[in-house]
Amino acid sequence: MRRNPPFIAGNWKMHATLAEARTLISEIVKAAPGLSPARLVVIPPFTALCEASKLAQGSSVGIGGQNIYWEDKGAFTGEISAPMLKDAGCSYSVIGHSERRQFFGETDSGVNRKIRAALRHGLSPIVCVGESLEEREAGKTIARIKTQLDEGLREMTREDMGRIVLAYEPIWAIGTGRTATPGQAEEVHAFIRKDLEEKYGNPTAAYVIILYGGSVKPANAYALFKEKNIDGFLAGGASLEAGSFIQIAKEALRAYEEE
Ligand code: PGA
């Protein structure tokens, strides 16, 4: 039996002016009551966080940041800390997105430090893992994911795992329109679940939310959510339009309610 209702997060990346953010978040907040029990989370750029939090206040829509630094404050020009995200009204932070790893040199040990910082300040980390196309073609997908989990989640306790959301995002599927097939995604999700089970046992492992990300859209959300170990989505491009983001939630809910 499935443990978690759909968890649908929209990663806006480096998109949205304040005016665009206001329109987008307002439409999502308006739709949220009709999408219960799905959990909706929007992840705007830092500049729109306060505004998004204000507009989401009193609704069930959660707000997340796209990244944090692991120190609380100090001389770290250009960085944002976990207490700052909390202060801006966030309950989540994405950590270790593949674009951060690829373009900004983030490592698994840095990811581990950021997860600790998030947990220390009451933010739920949304931790991303995923393989490159070369790794997949060389048959190294599972090994890559295993390393990211071992290093990234190093020394996390069962209690910590109750607050961590994981996102499997194959790099070759991000922003490419080339979604993993439900079977390809489920294979990795099932591996992640088994790895968590070995480390933390059940019921902890069964309740960890594991999202899929990489060219998720309304047309593929239903079939992906039908897979046993896929608890929801981290959508990028499709989250920039309220209509497609909401439709993704509806498709996941349709699959959820059929069970
Ligand atoms: P995409 O991005 O949906 O545009 O592929 C997903 C992500 O990077 O989180």
PDB file of N, CA and C and ligand atoms in Angstrom, residues 9-13 94 97-99 128 167 169-171 173-178 212-217 233-240 248, ligand 1:
ATOM      1  N   ALA A   9       6.360  19.414  -6.296  1.00  0.00           N
ATOM      2  CA  ALA A   9       7.170  20.613  -6.087  1.00  0.00           C
ATOM      3  C   ALA A   9       7.544  21.229  -7.427  1.00  0.00           C
ATOM      4  N   GLY A  10       7.517  22.554  -7.475  1.00  0.00           N
ATOM      5  CA  GLY A  10       7.867  23.270  -8.699  1.00  0.00           C
ATOM      6  C   GLY A  10       9.126  24.088  -8.495  1.00  0.00           C
ATOM      7  N   ASN A  11      10.179  23.698  -9.205  1.00  0.00           N
ATOM      8  CA  ASN A  11      11.467  24.396  -9.115  1.00  0.00           C
ATOM      9  C   ASN A  11      11.526  25.425 -10.245  1.00  0.00           C
ATOM     10  N   TRP A  12      11.400  26.684  -9.861  1.00  0.00           N
ATOM     11  CA  TRP A  12      11.324  27.732 -10.892  1.00  0.00           C
ATOM     12  C   TRP A  12      12.704  28.078 -11.457  1.00  0.00           C
ATOM     13  N   LYS A  13      13.754  27.586 -10.832  1.00  0.00           N
ATOM     14  CA  LYS A  13      15.129  27.888 -11.279  1.00  0.00           C
ATOM     15  C   LYS A  13      15.313  29.411 -11.408  1.00  0.00           C
ATOM     16  N   VAL A  94      15.839  23.050  -1.622  1.00  0.00           N
ATOM     17  CA  VAL A  94      16.469  22.073  -2.508  1.00  0.00           C
ATOM     18  C   VAL A  94      17.947  22.051  -2.153  1.00  0.00           C
ATOM     19  N   HIS A  97      20.989  20.059  -6.207  1.00  0.00           N
ATOM     20  CA  HIS A  97      20.422  19.932  -7.551  1.00  0.00           C
ATOM     21  C   HIS A  97      21.562  19.703  -8.539  1.00  0.00           C
ATOM     22  N   SER A  98      21.302  18.931  -9.577  1.00  0.00           N
ATOM     23  CA  SER A  98      22.391  18.582 -10.512  1.00  0.00           C
ATOM     24  C   SER A  98      22.977  19.815 -11.196  1.00  0.00           C
ATOM     25  N   GLU A  99      22.155  20.879 -11.342  1.00  0.00           N
ATOM     26  CA  GLU A  99      22.720  22.106 -11.943  1.00  0.00           C
ATOM     27  C   GLU A  99      23.717  22.759 -10.997  1.00  0.00           C
ATOM     28  N   CYS A 128      18.654  16.196  -4.058  1.00  0.00           N
ATOM     29  CA  CYS A 128      18.623  15.648  -5.417  1.00  0.00           C
ATOM     30  C   CYS A 128      19.801  14.707  -5.687  1.00  0.00           C
ATOM     31  N   ALA A 167      14.938  13.396  -4.185  1.00  0.00           N
ATOM     32  CA  ALA A 167      14.468  13.559  -5.570  1.00  0.00           C
ATOM     33  C   ALA A 167      15.466  12.882  -6.493  1.00  0.00           C
ATOM     34  N   GLU A 169      16.659  12.629 -10.035  1.00  0.00           N
ATOM     35  CA  GLU A 169      16.576  13.404 -11.281  1.00  0.00           C
ATOM     36  C   GLU A 169      17.721  13.011 -12.205  1.00  0.00           C
ATOM     37  N   PRO A 170      17.448  12.109 -13.149  1.00  0.00           N
ATOM     38  CA  PRO A 170      18.504  11.758 -14.107  1.00  0.00           C
ATOM     39  C   PRO A 170      18.886  13.006 -14.906  1.00  0.00           C
ATOM     40  N   ILE A 171      20.173  13.324 -14.957  1.00  0.00           N
ATOM     41  CA  ILE A 171      20.612  14.591 -15.570  1.00  0.00           C
ATOM     42  C   ILE A 171      20.192  14.665 -17.033  1.00  0.00           C
ATOM     43  N   ALA A 173      17.586  13.772 -18.342  1.00  0.00           N
ATOM     44  CA  ALA A 173      16.153  14.018 -18.510  1.00  0.00           C
ATOM     45  C   ALA A 173      15.766  15.434 -18.107  1.00  0.00           C
ATOM     46  N   ILE A 174      16.706  16.187 -17.529  1.00  0.00           N
ATOM     47  CA  ILE A 174      16.362  17.517 -17.017  1.00  0.00           C
ATOM     48  C   ILE A 174      16.388  18.543 -18.137  1.00  0.00           C
ATOM     49  N   GLY A 175      15.237  19.162 -18.365  1.00  0.00           N
ATOM     50  CA  GLY A 175      15.139  20.245 -19.348  1.00  0.00           C
ATOM     51  C   GLY A 175      15.342  19.780 -20.788  1.00  0.00           C
ATOM     52  N   THR A 176      15.333  18.480 -21.006  1.00  0.00           N
ATOM     53  CA  THR A 176      15.622  17.961 -22.344  1.00  0.00           C
ATOM     54  C   THR A 176      14.367  17.483 -23.063  1.00  0.00           C
ATOM     55  N   GLY A 177      13.272  17.358 -22.331  1.00  0.00           N
ATOM     56  CA  GLY A 177      12.059  16.809 -22.924  1.00  0.00           C
ATOM     57  C   GLY A 177      12.124  15.286 -22.975  1.00  0.00           C
ATOM     58  N   ARG A 178      13.280  14.740 -22.588  1.00  0.00           N
ATOM     59  CA  ARG A 178      13.452  13.292 -22.629  1.00  0.00           C
ATOM     60  C   ARG A 178      13.234  12.716 -21.224  1.00  0.00           C
ATOM     61  N   TYR A 212      10.353  12.113  -8.371  1.00  0.00           N
ATOM     62  CA  TYR A 212      11.040  11.984  -9.647  1.00  0.00           C
ATOM     63  C   TYR A 212      11.080  13.370 -10.289  1.00  0.00           C
ATOM     64  N   GLY A 213      12.191  13.704 -10.930  1.00  0.00           N
ATOM     65  CA  GLY A 213      12.291  14.954 -11.673  1.00  0.00           C
ATOM     66  C   GLY A 213      13.028  14.746 -12.982  1.00  0.00           C
ATOM     67  N   GLY A 214      12.666  15.524 -13.977  1.00  0.00           N
ATOM     68  CA  GLY A 214      13.294  15.428 -15.303  1.00  0.00           C
ATOM     69  C   GLY A 214      12.204  15.393 -16.353  1.00  0.00           C
ATOM     70  N   SER A 215      11.884  16.569 -16.921  1.00  0.00           N
ATOM     71  CA  SER A 215      10.860  16.689 -17.976  1.00  0.00           C
ATOM     72  C   SER A 215       9.503  16.099 -17.585  1.00  0.00           C
ATOM     73  N   VAL A 216       9.123  16.311 -16.314  1.00  0.00           N
ATOM     74  CA  VAL A 216       7.774  15.904 -15.905  1.00  0.00           C
ATOM     75  C   VAL A 216       6.782  16.888 -16.501  1.00  0.00           C
ATOM     76  N   LYS A 217       5.705  16.361 -17.043  1.00  0.00           N
ATOM     77  CA  LYS A 217       4.644  17.210 -17.583  1.00  0.00           C
ATOM     78  C   LYS A 217       3.305  16.509 -17.378  1.00  0.00           C
ATOM     79  N   PHE A 233       6.653  14.627  -7.620  1.00  0.00           N
ATOM     80  CA  PHE A 233       7.527  15.175  -8.659  1.00  0.00           C
ATOM     81  C   PHE A 233       8.225  16.458  -8.241  1.00  0.00           C
ATOM     82  N   LEU A 234       9.405  16.641  -8.824  1.00  0.00           N
ATOM     83  CA  LEU A 234      10.083  17.935  -8.792  1.00  0.00           C
ATOM     84  C   LEU A 234      10.091  18.398 -10.246  1.00  0.00           C
ATOM     85  N   ALA A 235       9.196  19.323 -10.560  1.00  0.00           N
ATOM     86  CA  ALA A 235       9.049  19.767 -11.946  1.00  0.00           C
ATOM     87  C   ALA A 235       9.754  21.098 -12.142  1.00  0.00           C
ATOM     88  N   GLY A 236      10.449  21.246 -13.254  1.00  0.00           N
ATOM     89  CA  GLY A 236      11.112  22.511 -13.570  1.00  0.00           C
ATOM     90  C   GLY A 236      10.271  23.295 -14.559  1.00  0.00           C
ATOM     91  N   GLY A 237      10.566  23.101 -15.836  1.00  0.00           N
ATOM     92  CA  GLY A 237       9.887  23.848 -16.902  1.00  0.00           C
ATOM     93  C   GLY A 237       8.373  23.877 -16.766  1.00  0.00           C
ATOM     94  N   ALA A 238       7.772  22.730 -16.467  1.00  0.00           N
ATOM     95  CA  ALA A 238       6.308  22.651 -16.416  1.00  0.00           C
ATOM     96  C   ALA A 238       5.733  23.357 -15.187  1.00  0.00           C
ATOM     97  N   SER A 239       6.596  23.783 -14.256  1.00  0.00           N
ATOM     98  CA  SER A 239       6.075  24.460 -13.059  1.00  0.00           C
ATOM     99  C   SER A 239       5.991  25.967 -13.271  1.00  0.00           C
ATOM    100  N   LEU A 240       6.440  26.445 -14.426  1.00  0.00           N
ATOM    101  CA  LEU A 240       6.427  27.885 -14.683  1.00  0.00           C
ATOM    102  C   LEU A 240       5.085  28.374 -15.205  1.00  0.00           C
ATOM    103  N   ILE A 248      -0.326  18.590 -13.391  1.00  0.00           N
ATOM    104  CA  ILE A 248       0.568  17.515 -12.927  1.00  0.00           C
ATOM    105  C   ILE A 248       0.044  16.973 -11.590  1.00  0.00           C
TER     106      ILE A 248
HETATM  107  P1  PGA B   1      12.655  19.976 -15.827  1.00  0.00           P
HETATM  108  O1  PGA B   1      13.557  20.262 -14.527  1.00  0.00           O
HETATM  109  O2  PGA B   1      11.302  19.572 -15.329  1.00  0.00           O
HETATM  110  O3  PGA B   1      12.623  21.289 -16.567  1.00  0.00           O
HETATM  111  O4  PGA B   1      13.320  18.886 -16.590  1.00  0.00           O
HETATM  112  C1  PGA B   1      13.468  19.468 -13.378  1.00  0.00           C
HETATM  113  C2  PGA B   1      14.455  19.925 -12.323  1.00  0.00           C
HETATM  114  O5  PGA B   1      15.585  20.233 -12.670  1.00  0.00           O
HETATM  115  O6  PGA B   1      14.141  19.980 -11.131  1.00  0.00           O
END
